[in-house]
Coordinates of C-alpha atoms (C1' of nucleotides) in Angstrom, one line a residue:
Chain Z
M857 CA 0.0 0.0 0.0
V858 CA 1.4 3.3 -1.0
I859 CA -0.5 5.5 1.5
E860 CA -1.2 4.9 5.2
L861 CA -4.1 5.7 7.5
R862 CA -1.9 7.9 9.7
Q863 CA -1.1 10.1 6.7
L864 CA -4.7 10.5 5.9
E865 CA -5.4 11.3 9.6
Y866 CA -2.7 14.0 9.5
F867 CA -4.0 15.4 6.2
V868 CA -7.6 15.6 7.5
A869 CA -6.4 17.5 10.5
V870 CA -4.6 20.1 8.5
A871 CA -7.4 20.3 5.9
E872 CA -9.9 21.0 8.6
E873 CA -7.8 23.3 10.7
L874 CA -6.1 25.0 7.8
H875 CA -3.2 25.5 10.2
F876 CA -0.3 23.2 10.7
G877 CA 0.3 24.2 14.3
R878 CA -3.3 23.5 15.5
A879 CA -3.4 20.3 13.4
A880 CA -0.2 19.1 14.9
S881 CA -1.4 19.5 18.5
R882 CA -4.7 17.9 17.5
V883 CA -3.0 14.7 16.4
H884 CA -0.4 15.0 19.1
V885 CA 2.7 15.4 17.1
T886 CA 5.0 18.3 16.4
Q887 CA 4.6 20.6 13.4
P888 CA 7.6 19.3 11.4
A889 CA 6.5 15.7 11.9
L890 CA 3.1 16.5 10.6
S891 CA 4.4 18.7 7.8
E892 CA 6.7 15.9 6.6
Q893 CA 3.9 13.2 6.6
V894 CA 1.6 15.5 4.6
R895 CA 4.5 16.1 2.2
Q896 CA 5.0 12.4 1.8
L897 CA 1.3 11.8 1.2
E898 CA 1.4 14.4 -1.6
E899 CA 4.5 12.8 -3.0
S900 CA 2.9 9.3 -2.9
I901 CA -0.2 10.4 -4.7
G902 CA 1.7 12.7 -6.9
V903 CA -0.7 15.6 -6.4
P904 CA -0.4 18.8 -4.5
L905 CA -3.1 18.8 -1.8
L906 CA -2.4 22.1 -0.1
I907 CA -1.4 25.6 -1.1
R908 CA 1.0 27.0 1.5
T909 CA 1.7 30.6 1.7
T910 CA 3.9 31.4 4.6
R911 CA 1.0 32.5 6.7
T912 CA -2.0 30.6 5.3
V913 CA -3.0 27.1 4.2
R914 CA -5.6 26.4 1.6
L915 CA -6.8 23.2 -0.1
T916 CA -6.3 22.5 -3.8
G917 CA -9.2 21.1 -5.8
P918 CA -7.9 17.5 -5.6
G919 CA -7.2 18.2 -1.9
R920 CA -10.8 18.9 -1.3
L921 CA -11.8 15.7 -3.1
L922 CA -9.3 13.6 -1.1
L923 CA -10.5 15.2 2.1
T924 CA -14.0 13.9 1.6
H925 CA -12.8 10.4 0.9
A926 CA -10.2 10.4 3.6
R927 CA -12.8 11.2 6.2
L928 CA -14.9 8.3 5.0
I929 CA -12.1 5.9 5.0
L930 CA -10.9 6.9 8.5
A931 CA -14.4 6.6 9.8
Q932 CA -14.8 3.2 8.3
A933 CA -11.5 1.9 9.6
A934 CA -12.4 3.0 13.1
A935 CA -15.9 1.5 12.8
C936 CA -14.8 -1.8 11.5
V937 CA -12.4 -2.2 14.4
Q938 CA -15.2 -1.5 16.8
L939 CA -17.4 -3.9 15.0
T940 CA -14.9 -6.6 15.1
R941 CA -14.4 -6.1 18.8
L942 CA -18.2 -6.3 19.3
A943 CA -18.4 -9.4 17.2
F944 CA -15.8 -11.0 19.4
E945 CA -17.1 -9.9 22.8
G946 CA -20.7 -10.6 21.9
K947 CA -19.8 -14.1 21.0
L948 CA -17.4 -15.1 23.8
G949 CA -18.2 -18.7 24.8
D950 CA -20.0 -19.8 21.7
D951 CA -18.7 -21.4 18.5
S952 CA -17.8 -18.1 16.8
V953 CA -14.2 -19.1 16.2
E954 CA -14.9 -21.7 13.6
Chain O
M1056 CA -4.7 5.5 14.3
V1057 CA -4.3 2.1 15.8
I1058 CA -4.2 0.1 12.7
E1059 CA -2.6 0.7 9.3
L1060 CA -3.6 -0.1 5.7
R1061 CA -0.5 -2.3 5.3
Q1062 CA -1.7 -4.6 8.1
L1063 CA -5.1 -4.9 6.5
E1064 CA -3.5 -5.7 3.2
Y1065 CA -1.4 -8.5 4.8
F1066 CA -4.4 -9.8 6.7
V1067 CA -6.5 -9.9 3.6
A1068 CA -3.8 -11.8 1.8
V1069 CA -3.6 -14.5 4.5
A1070 CA -7.4 -14.6 4.9
E1071 CA -7.8 -15.2 1.2
E1072 CA -4.9 -17.6 0.7
L1073 CA -5.3 -19.4 4.0
H1074 CA -1.6 -19.9 3.8
F1075 CA 1.1 -17.7 5.2
G1076 CA 3.7 -18.7 2.6
R1077 CA 1.5 -17.9 -0.4
A1078 CA 0.2 -14.7 1.2
A1079 CA 3.8 -13.6 2.0
S1080 CA 4.9 -13.9 -1.6
R1081 CA 1.7 -12.3 -2.8
V1082 CA 2.5 -9.1 -0.9
H1083 CA 6.2 -9.4 -1.5
V1084 CA 7.5 -9.9 2.0
T1085 CA 8.9 -12.9 3.9
Q1086 CA 6.7 -15.2 6.0
P1087 CA 8.0 -14.0 9.4
A1088 CA 7.4 -10.3 8.5
L1089 CA 3.8 -11.1 7.4
S1090 CA 3.2 -13.2 10.5
E1091 CA 4.4 -10.5 12.8
Q1092 CA 2.2 -7.8 11.2
V1093 CA -0.9 -10.0 11.4
R1094 CA -0.1 -10.7 15.0
Q1095 CA 0.2 -7.0 15.7
L1096 CA -3.1 -6.4 14.0
E1097 CA -4.8 -8.9 16.2
E1098 CA -3.1 -7.4 19.2
S1099 CA -4.2 -3.8 18.2
I1100 CA -7.8 -4.9 17.8
G1101 CA -7.7 -7.2 20.7
V1102 CA -9.4 -10.0 18.8
P1103 CA -8.1 -13.3 17.4
L1104 CA -8.6 -13.2 13.6
L1105 CA -7.1 -16.5 12.6
I1106 CA -6.9 -20.0 14.0
R1107 CA -3.4 -21.5 13.3
T1108 CA -2.9 -25.1 13.5
T1109 CA 0.6 -25.9 12.4
R1110 CA -0.5 -27.0 9.0
T1111 CA -3.7 -25.0 8.4
V1112 CA -5.1 -21.5 8.8
R1113 CA -8.7 -20.7 9.4
L1114 CA -10.6 -17.5 10.0
T1115 CA -12.4 -16.8 13.2
G1116 CA -15.9 -15.3 13.1
P1117 CA -14.6 -11.8 13.8
G1118 CA -11.9 -12.5 11.3
R1119 CA -14.5 -13.1 8.6
L1120 CA -16.3 -9.9 9.5
L1121 CA -13.1 -7.9 9.4
L1122 CA -12.1 -9.5 6.1
T1123 CA -15.2 -8.1 4.4
H1124 CA -14.6 -4.6 5.7
A1125 CA -10.9 -4.7 5.1
R1126 CA -11.4 -5.5 1.5
L1127 CA -13.8 -2.5 1.2
I1128 CA -11.4 -0.1 2.9
L1129 CA -8.4 -1.1 0.9
A1130 CA -10.5 -0.8 -2.3
Q1131 CA -11.7 2.6 -1.3
A1132 CA -8.2 3.8 -0.4
A1133 CA -6.8 2.7 -3.8
A1134 CA -9.8 4.2 -5.6
C1135 CA -9.6 7.6 -3.9
V1136 CA -5.9 7.8 -4.7
Q1137 CA -6.7 7.2 -8.4
L1138 CA -9.6 9.6 -8.2
T1139 CA -7.4 12.3 -6.7
R1140 CA -4.8 11.8 -9.5
L1141 CA -7.5 12.0 -12.1
A1142 CA -8.9 15.2 -10.6
F1143 CA -5.4 16.7 -10.8
E1144 CA -4.5 15.5 -14.2
G1145 CA -7.9 16.3 -15.7
K1146 CA -7.6 19.9 -14.4
L1147 CA -4.0 20.7 -15.3
G1148 CA -3.9 24.2 -16.6
D1149 CA -7.1 25.5 -15.2
D1150 CA -7.9 27.1 -11.9
S1151 CA -8.4 23.9 -10.0
V1152 CA -5.9 24.7 -7.3
E1153 CA -7.9 27.4 -5.6
Chain A
dA197 C1' 9.6 41.4 16.1
dA198 C1' 6.3 37.9 15.7
dT199 C1' 4.0 34.2 13.4
dG200 C1' 4.1 30.0 10.9
dC201 C1' 5.8 26.5 7.5
dT202 C1' 9.9 24.1 6.0
dT203 C1' 14.6 22.1 6.3
dA204 C1' 18.4 20.0 8.9
dC205 C1' 19.8 16.6 11.9
dG206 C1' 20.2 13.1 15.5
dG207 C1' 18.0 9.3 17.8
dG208 C1' 14.8 5.6 19.0
dT209 C1' 11.5 2.6 17.3
dC210 C1' 9.8 -0.6 14.1
dA211 C1' 9.4 -3.4 9.9
dC212 C1' 11.9 -6.7 7.5
dG213 C1' 15.1 -10.6 6.1
dT214 C1' 18.0 -14.6 7.6
dA215 C1' 18.4 -18.2 10.5
dA216 C1' 16.7 -21.3 14.0
dT217 C1' 12.9 -23.7 16.5
dG218 C1' 8.6 -26.1 17.1
dA219 C1' 4.8 -28.8 15.7
dT220 C1' 2.1 -31.8 12.9
dT221 C1' 1.7 -35.3 9.0
Chain L
dA901 C1' 11.6 -36.3 6.7
dA902 C1' 8.8 -32.6 5.0
dT903 C1' 5.9 -28.8 5.5
dC904 C1' 4.4 -24.7 7.6
dA905 C1' 4.1 -21.3 11.1
dT906 C1' 6.5 -18.9 15.0
dT907 C1' 10.5 -17.2 17.6
dA908 C1' 15.2 -15.1 17.7
dC909 C1' 18.1 -11.7 16.3
dG910 C1' 20.6 -8.1 13.8
dT911 C1' 20.1 -4.3 10.5
dG912 C1' 18.3 -0.7 7.8
dA913 C1' 14.6 2.5 7.3
dC914 C1' 11.5 5.7 9.0
dC915 C1' 8.9 8.6 12.2
dC916 C1' 9.5 11.9 15.4
dG917 C1' 11.3 15.8 18.3
dT918 C1' 14.7 19.7 18.8
dA919 C1' 16.9 23.3 16.6
dA920 C1' 17.6 26.4 12.8
dG921 C1' 16.1 28.8 8.5
dC922 C1' 13.1 31.6 5.8
dA923 C1' 9.2 34.3 4.5
dT924 C1' 5.4 37.4 5.4
dT925 C1' 2.9 40.8 8.3

DNA sequence: AATGCTTACGGGTCACGTAATGATT
DNA sequence: AATCATTACGTGACCCGTAAGCATT
């Protein structure tokens, strides 16, 4: 897989905050770490996702598109983990393992 | 994020092949590397996904559930990357960046 | 001068490959 | 004995935090 969920998570944070500093504290990493991961995501996809002027951050068109899908994917990933846990806990003691 | 797309990719390979060796070559890693990542995925979720007898591999109930969702998530991740690229390439030269 | 993103750099963690071990047929 | 998964272990890569650099207001 070329991209990772962590990168999507970081990107969504920046895209929603439109501010690397706030986004960084939101996902509990430092600004350079977040900046680097977003840069790598752009490199992996091969598409600029953000327009950085020294004081402001804006989304590109493709960036807006990715944001929508990234939110969905992250939500589904979190949901399917929870669902899997529930399937396990709700079935403890029966023959669910086979 | 607790889980990663790579782990889901490895898990799907094992779940579909029901054989660590074939799954490993399919995702182009060695068997121990794949085994370790699947183990970590199970640990992260806190749910056994596979039943390993020394000669056979079977899915647990929660494992089957996760497999369905993991396939979907991986497909969506791949699709949204392609879509983002298309959005970029299809808009080269116009004002799509703003 | 202050704010805010990036670049530089060193370190610790982690993913991976090779080799060895264990278990079942 | 052969097959197949796990465990052990060393190494390279990568993510991250600290520090410095650079641009804009």
